[in-house]
mmCIF file of C-alpha atoms in Angstrom:
data_model
loop_
_atom_site.group_PDB
_atom_site.id
_atom_site.type_symbol
_atom_site.label_atom_id
_atom_site.label_comp_id
_atom_site.label_asym_id
_atom_site.label_seq_id
_atom_site.Cartn_x
_atom_site.Cartn_y
_atom_site.Cartn_z
ATOM 1 C CA MET A 1 -154.481 39.528 -72.055
ATOM 2 C CA SER A 2 -152.763 37.221 -74.754
ATOM 3 C CA ILE A 3 -152.403 33.357 -74.501
ATOM 4 C CA LYS A 4 -148.964 33.222 -73.931
ATOM 5 C CA LYS A 5 -149.050 35.369 -70.372
ATOM 6 C CA MET A 6 -152.146 33.601 -69.345
ATOM 7 C CA LEU A 7 -150.226 30.247 -69.588
ATOM 8 C CA LYS A 8 -147.148 32.279 -67.990
ATOM 9 C CA TYR A 9 -149.454 33.269 -65.015
ATOM 10 C CA ILE A 10 -150.808 30.020 -64.505
ATOM 11 C CA GLY A 11 -147.595 28.403 -64.238
ATOM 12 C CA SER A 12 -146.548 31.016 -61.768
ATOM 13 C CA ALA A 13 -149.840 29.698 -59.639
ATOM 14 C CA LEU A 14 -149.040 26.133 -59.994
ATOM 15 C CA ALA A 15 -145.288 26.776 -58.398
ATOM 16 C CA LEU A 16 -147.271 28.304 -55.689
ATOM 17 C CA LEU A 17 -149.416 25.430 -54.900
ATOM 18 C CA PRO A 18 -148.559 23.101 -51.900
ATOM 19 C CA SER A 19 -148.709 19.342 -52.784
ATOM 20 C CA ALA A 20 -150.803 17.073 -50.716
ATOM 21 C CA GLY A 21 -149.840 14.241 -49.362
ATOM 22 C CA ILE A 22 -148.474 12.626 -46.127
ATOM 23 C CA ALA A 23 -144.723 13.615 -45.055
ATOM 24 C CA GLY A 24 -142.717 12.739 -42.190
ATOM 25 C CA VAL A 25 -140.355 14.254 -40.078
ATOM 26 C CA ILE A 26 -137.391 13.010 -37.393
ATOM 27 C CA ILE A 27 -138.378 13.775 -33.819
ATOM 28 C CA GLN A 28 -136.177 13.236 -30.607
ATOM 29 C CA ALA A 29 -137.827 11.780 -27.527
ATOM 30 C CA GLN A 30 -138.045 14.625 -24.795
ATOM 31 C CA THR A 31 -137.319 12.430 -21.936
ATOM 32 C CA ILE A 32 -136.145 8.722 -21.170
ATOM 33 C CA SER A 33 -136.005 6.324 -18.008
ATOM 34 C CA SER A 34 -135.261 2.741 -17.410
ATOM 35 C CA ASN A 35 -135.474 -0.275 -15.033
ATOM 36 C CA ALA A 36 -132.079 -1.230 -15.731
ATOM 37 C CA PRO A 37 -128.534 -0.075 -14.107
ATOM 38 C CA ILE A 38 -126.368 1.381 -16.367
ATOM 39 C CA TYR A 39 -122.454 0.203 -16.821
ATOM 40 C CA ASP A 40 -120.841 3.282 -15.077
ATOM 41 C CA ASN A 41 -120.588 6.969 -14.879
ATOM 42 C CA THR A 42 -119.036 7.500 -18.246
ATOM 43 C CA TYR A 43 -122.965 6.272 -19.726
ATOM 44 C CA ASN A 44 -126.063 8.289 -19.372
ATOM 45 C CA LEU A 45 -129.767 7.475 -20.622
ATOM 46 C CA SER A 46 -130.043 11.218 -22.307
ATOM 47 C CA ASN A 47 -126.995 10.270 -24.339
ATOM 48 C CA VAL A 48 -129.079 8.547 -26.818
ATOM 49 C CA ILE A 49 -131.961 10.638 -27.590
ATOM 50 C CA ASP A 50 -129.809 14.410 -27.649
ATOM 51 C CA GLN A 51 -127.957 13.904 -30.917
ATOM 52 C CA SER A 52 -124.869 14.061 -28.929
ATOM 53 C CA GLY A 53 -121.993 11.795 -31.683
ATOM 54 C CA LEU A 54 -124.286 11.929 -34.733
ATOM 55 C CA ARG A 55 -121.933 13.551 -37.508
ATOM 56 C CA TRP A 56 -124.930 16.231 -38.310
ATOM 57 C CA ASN A 57 -127.895 17.040 -35.775
ATOM 58 C CA TYR A 58 -131.442 17.568 -37.150
ATOM 59 C CA THR A 59 -134.142 19.906 -36.048
ATOM 60 C CA SER A 60 -136.495 17.572 -34.029
ATOM 61 C CA GLY A 61 -139.910 18.121 -35.441
ATOM 62 C CA VAL A 62 -138.509 19.903 -38.604
ATOM 63 C CA THR A 63 -135.923 18.269 -40.325
ATOM 64 C CA ASP A 64 -137.259 15.337 -42.831
ATOM 65 C CA PHE A 65 -136.701 12.255 -41.979
ATOM 66 C CA ASP A 66 -135.917 10.468 -44.958
ATOM 67 C CA PHE A 67 -133.672 13.051 -46.054
ATOM 68 C CA TYR A 68 -131.428 12.869 -43.000
ATOM 69 C CA LEU A 69 -131.256 9.650 -42.870
ATOM 70 C CA SER A 70 -129.856 9.421 -46.767
ATOM 71 C CA SER A 71 -127.844 12.488 -46.481
ATOM 72 C CA ASN A 72 -123.666 11.945 -46.709
ATOM 73 C CA THR A 73 -121.389 13.646 -44.281
ATOM 74 C CA ASP A 74 -117.653 14.658 -45.030
ATOM 75 C CA GLY A 75 -117.828 11.954 -47.645
ATOM 76 C CA ARG A 76 -119.151 9.433 -45.376
ATOM 77 C CA PRO A 77 -122.438 7.246 -45.970
ATOM 78 C CA PRO A 78 -125.713 8.405 -44.466
ATOM 79 C CA ILE A 79 -125.595 9.822 -41.182
ATOM 80 C CA SER A 80 -123.296 8.177 -38.603
ATOM 81 C CA HIS A 81 -122.448 8.476 -35.188
ATOM 82 C CA GLU A 82 -119.164 8.495 -33.421
ATOM 83 C CA ASN A 83 -118.439 5.109 -31.469
ATOM 84 C CA VAL A 84 -117.168 7.204 -28.498
ATOM 85 C CA ALA A 85 -118.738 5.554 -25.043
ATOM 86 C CA GLU A 86 -119.596 9.434 -23.641
ATOM 87 C CA TYR A 87 -122.221 9.311 -26.745
ATOM 88 C CA GLY A 88 -123.872 6.040 -26.206
ATOM 89 C CA LEU A 89 -125.620 4.111 -23.760
ATOM 90 C CA GLY A 90 -124.476 0.864 -22.180
ATOM 91 C CA PHE A 91 -126.291 -0.871 -19.420
ATOM 92 C CA ALA A 92 -124.317 -3.043 -16.443
ATOM 93 C CA GLU A 93 -123.176 -6.422 -17.613
ATOM 94 C CA GLY A 94 -125.327 -9.647 -16.663
ATOM 95 C CA VAL A 95 -128.347 -7.375 -16.905
ATOM 96 C CA SER A 96 -131.555 -8.781 -19.280
ATOM 97 C CA ASP A 97 -135.229 -7.836 -19.825
ATOM 98 C CA ILE A 98 -134.073 -3.978 -20.045
ATOM 99 C CA SER A 99 -137.373 -1.669 -21.058
ATOM 100 C CA LEU A 100 -136.590 1.924 -21.741
ATOM 101 C CA LEU A 101 -139.541 4.814 -21.320
ATOM 102 C CA LEU A 102 -139.192 7.428 -23.958
ATOM 103 C CA GLY A 103 -141.757 10.654 -23.755
ATOM 104 C CA PHE A 104 -142.357 13.160 -26.344
ATOM 105 C CA GLY A 105 -143.840 15.715 -24.153
ATOM 106 C CA GLU A 106 -147.126 16.083 -26.370
ATOM 107 C CA LEU A 107 -149.230 13.719 -28.798
ATOM 108 C CA VAL A 108 -147.622 12.560 -31.759
ATOM 109 C CA THR A 109 -148.000 10.018 -34.299
ATOM 110 C CA ILE A 110 -145.270 8.282 -35.352
ATOM 111 C CA GLU A 111 -144.378 5.435 -37.839
ATOM 112 C CA SER A 112 -140.957 4.855 -38.072
ATOM 113 C CA LEU A 113 -137.731 4.194 -35.674
ATOM 114 C CA ALA A 114 -134.269 4.946 -36.135
ATOM 115 C CA LEU A 115 -131.789 2.951 -34.451
ATOM 116 C CA TRP A 116 -128.305 3.278 -34.502
ATOM 117 C CA ASN A 117 -126.946 0.158 -32.572
ATOM 118 C CA ARG A 118 -123.642 -0.341 -31.188
ATOM 119 C CA ALA A 119 -121.017 -0.453 -34.104
ATOM 120 C CA THR A 120 -118.792 -3.212 -33.019
ATOM 121 C CA GLY A 121 -120.509 -7.084 -32.657
ATOM 122 C CA SER A 122 -120.537 -7.943 -29.137
ATOM 123 C CA GLN A 123 -123.062 -5.231 -27.058
ATOM 124 C CA GLY A 124 -125.892 -4.348 -29.920
ATOM 125 C CA ILE A 125 -129.236 -5.110 -29.085
ATOM 126 C CA LYS A 126 -130.786 -7.944 -30.941
ATOM 127 C CA THR A 127 -134.733 -8.430 -30.069
ATOM 128 C CA PHE A 128 -136.914 -5.896 -28.924
ATOM 129 C CA SER A 129 -140.528 -4.866 -29.164
ATOM 130 C CA LEU A 130 -142.013 -1.387 -29.126
ATOM 131 C CA THR A 131 -145.511 -0.207 -27.316
ATOM 132 C CA ALA A 132 -147.203 2.979 -27.428
ATOM 133 C CA SER A 133 -149.854 4.458 -24.985
ATOM 134 C CA THR A 134 -151.033 8.467 -24.620
ATOM 135 C CA ASP A 135 -150.558 8.347 -20.650
ATOM 136 C CA ALA A 136 -147.163 7.342 -18.669
ATOM 137 C CA SER A 137 -148.868 4.359 -16.684
ATOM 138 C CA PHE A 138 -149.706 2.696 -20.032
ATOM 139 C CA SER A 139 -153.223 2.119 -18.993
ATOM 140 C CA SER A 140 -154.350 2.511 -23.015
ATOM 141 C CA GLU A 141 -151.067 0.958 -24.403
ATOM 142 C CA ILE A 142 -150.920 -0.463 -28.287
ATOM 143 C CA PHE A 143 -148.545 -2.952 -28.975
ATOM 144 C CA ILE A 144 -146.571 -1.580 -32.106
ATOM 145 C CA GLY A 145 -144.575 -4.750 -33.095
ATOM 146 C CA ASN A 146 -141.697 -6.977 -32.526
ATOM 147 C CA PHE A 147 -138.240 -5.982 -34.352
ATOM 148 C CA PHE A 148 -135.071 -7.725 -35.127
ATOM 149 C CA ALA A 149 -131.742 -5.432 -35.239
ATOM 150 C CA ASP A 150 -128.910 -5.854 -36.833
ATOM 151 C CA THR A 151 -125.162 -5.004 -35.371
ATOM 152 C CA GLY A 152 -121.801 -4.273 -36.538
ATOM 153 C CA LEU A 153 -123.441 -1.769 -39.191
ATOM 154 C CA ASN A 154 -120.469 0.587 -39.357
ATOM 155 C CA TYR A 155 -118.377 2.944 -41.394
ATOM 156 C CA SER A 156 -114.392 3.668 -39.802
ATOM 157 C CA GLY A 157 -115.927 2.847 -36.332
ATOM 158 C CA ASP A 158 -119.162 4.985 -36.412
ATOM 159 C CA SER A 159 -122.171 3.180 -36.329
ATOM 160 C CA LEU A 160 -124.993 3.365 -38.882
ATOM 161 C CA ALA A 161 -128.656 3.699 -38.422
ATOM 162 C CA GLN A 162 -131.128 1.022 -39.357
ATOM 163 C CA THR A 163 -134.764 2.100 -39.677
ATOM 164 C CA PHE A 164 -137.899 0.243 -38.093
ATOM 165 C CA GLU A 165 -141.126 0.874 -39.953
ATOM 166 C CA PHE A 166 -144.561 0.057 -38.764
ATOM 167 C CA THR A 167 -148.617 1.034 -38.750
ATOM 168 C CA PRO A 168 -148.530 4.741 -37.595
ATOM 169 C CA VAL A 169 -149.693 5.503 -33.821
ATOM 170 C CA SER A 170 -150.449 7.970 -32.202
ATOM 171 C CA ALA A 171 -148.438 8.193 -28.635
ATOM 172 C CA SER A 172 -147.287 10.556 -25.726
ATOM 173 C CA PHE A 173 -144.812 7.706 -24.528
ATOM 174 C CA VAL A 174 -143.071 4.422 -26.103
ATOM 175 C CA ARG A 175 -142.031 1.376 -24.268
ATOM 176 C CA MET A 176 -138.780 -0.185 -25.853
ATOM 177 C CA ASP A 177 -138.104 -3.587 -24.663
ATOM 178 C CA ILE A 178 -135.359 -5.229 -24.953
ATOM 179 C CA SER A 179 -135.396 -9.120 -24.936
ATOM 180 C CA SER A 180 -131.614 -9.854 -26.233
ATOM 181 C CA HIS A 181 -128.577 -8.619 -27.498
ATOM 182 C CA TYR A 182 -125.447 -9.594 -29.308
ATOM 183 C CA GLY A 183 -122.480 -11.477 -27.628
ATOM 184 C CA ASN A 184 -121.925 -11.681 -23.793
ATOM 185 C CA LEU A 185 -121.367 -8.131 -22.309
ATOM 186 C CA GLY A 186 -124.015 -6.005 -21.446
ATOM 187 C CA VAL A 187 -126.426 -3.748 -23.726
ATOM 188 C CA SER A 188 -125.339 -1.283 -25.605
ATOM 189 C CA PHE A 189 -126.588 1.403 -28.585
ATOM 190 C CA ASP A 190 -125.755 4.864 -29.560
ATOM 191 C CA GLU A 191 -128.873 6.440 -30.216
ATOM 192 C CA LEU A 192 -132.268 6.829 -31.423
ATOM 193 C CA ALA A 193 -135.058 8.811 -32.903
ATOM 194 C CA PHE A 194 -138.695 8.800 -34.670
ATOM 195 C CA GLU A 195 -140.466 9.371 -37.654
ATOM 196 C CA ARG A 196 -143.198 11.680 -37.070
ATOM 197 C CA HIS A 197 -146.407 11.472 -39.386
ATOM 198 C CA VAL A 198 -146.953 14.465 -41.006
ATOM 199 C CA ASN A 199 -150.414 15.255 -43.194
ATOM 200 C CA VAL A 200 -149.340 18.027 -45.615
ATOM 201 C CA PRO A 201 -152.537 20.253 -46.026
ATOM 202 C CA GLU A 202 -154.357 20.318 -49.254
ATOM 203 C CA PRO A 203 -153.825 23.558 -51.901
ATOM 204 C CA ASN A 204 -155.162 26.485 -51.175
ATOM 205 C CA PRO A 205 -159.193 26.821 -52.520
ATOM 206 C CA LEU A 206 -157.918 30.524 -53.600
ATOM 207 C CA PHE A 207 -155.004 29.343 -55.527
ATOM 208 C CA LEU A 208 -157.726 26.618 -56.798
ATOM 209 C CA PHE A 209 -160.158 29.772 -57.971
ATOM 210 C CA VAL A 210 -157.450 31.575 -59.113
ATOM 211 C CA ILE A 211 -156.098 28.886 -61.744
ATOM 212 C CA SER A 212 -159.671 27.535 -62.721
ATOM 213 C CA THR A 213 -160.521 31.156 -63.875
ATOM 214 C CA LEU A 214 -157.244 31.175 -65.711
ATOM 215 C CA LEU A 215 -157.881 27.830 -67.611
ATOM 216 C CA ILE A 216 -161.341 28.912 -68.434
ATOM 217 C CA SER A 217 -160.252 32.489 -69.852
ATOM 218 C CA VAL A 218 -157.467 30.588 -71.622
ATOM 219 C CA ARG A 219 -159.838 28.284 -73.280
ATOM 220 C CA TYR A 220 -162.491 31.097 -74.423
ATOM 221 C CA LYS A 221 -159.355 32.787 -76.014
ATOM 222 C CA LEU A 222 -158.450 29.435 -77.580
ATOM 223 C CA ALA A 223 -161.750 28.640 -78.735
ATOM 224 C CA THR A 224 -162.453 32.484 -80.392
ATOM 225 C CA TRP A 225 -158.660 32.271 -82.113
ATOM 226 C CA ILE A 226 -159.448 29.273 -83.643
ATOM 227 C CA SER A 227 -162.479 30.329 -84.989
ATOM 228 C CA THR A 228 -161.503 33.038 -86.610
ATOM 229 C CA LYS A 229 -159.174 30.801 -88.505
#
């Protein structure tokens, strides 16, 4: 086999190798409940976890988190959410200290939250905290952190996503405690999703063996060729 052909085979083998590292995919909660009453029948708790209103839907557990949130749709900035009541969630006026219980349906490792806050400045979430647990009773809860959200982030009336990163934590449930909001109306927001921490597997040992063998052969061929010159 010529050196040129060997190098070609090595290049092909390298192209097939998966790169080791860490990736994150976007996931949606499967269940949601709250301790607070919603504003009226126009709103529904499930609106904020079902992708309704998003300009472009994702596949939960498959779509890359960073890619999705940086994607443009129809000339708009990164994924926006329509400002339509039927696609969002609003709580009754005068209600404070709202808690949302989100369930994933399985144990997952999460590392970021994407929040589409209210596009108008008088109703959005201002401060909140996240707590994780492996069970719905939160008998083994892990405090994730306190966060500050902006409001009024919009494009032509659509709300834009904000990302909140935190140390990866394993959880089947997450509790979101909303401690304050903007304006004097009821708390309202449009959508939320999480980034699932995924370890990319190491390269297949068989590929590594093939490449090593080819490199040794190329080295031998080169040494032989040089010695004849």
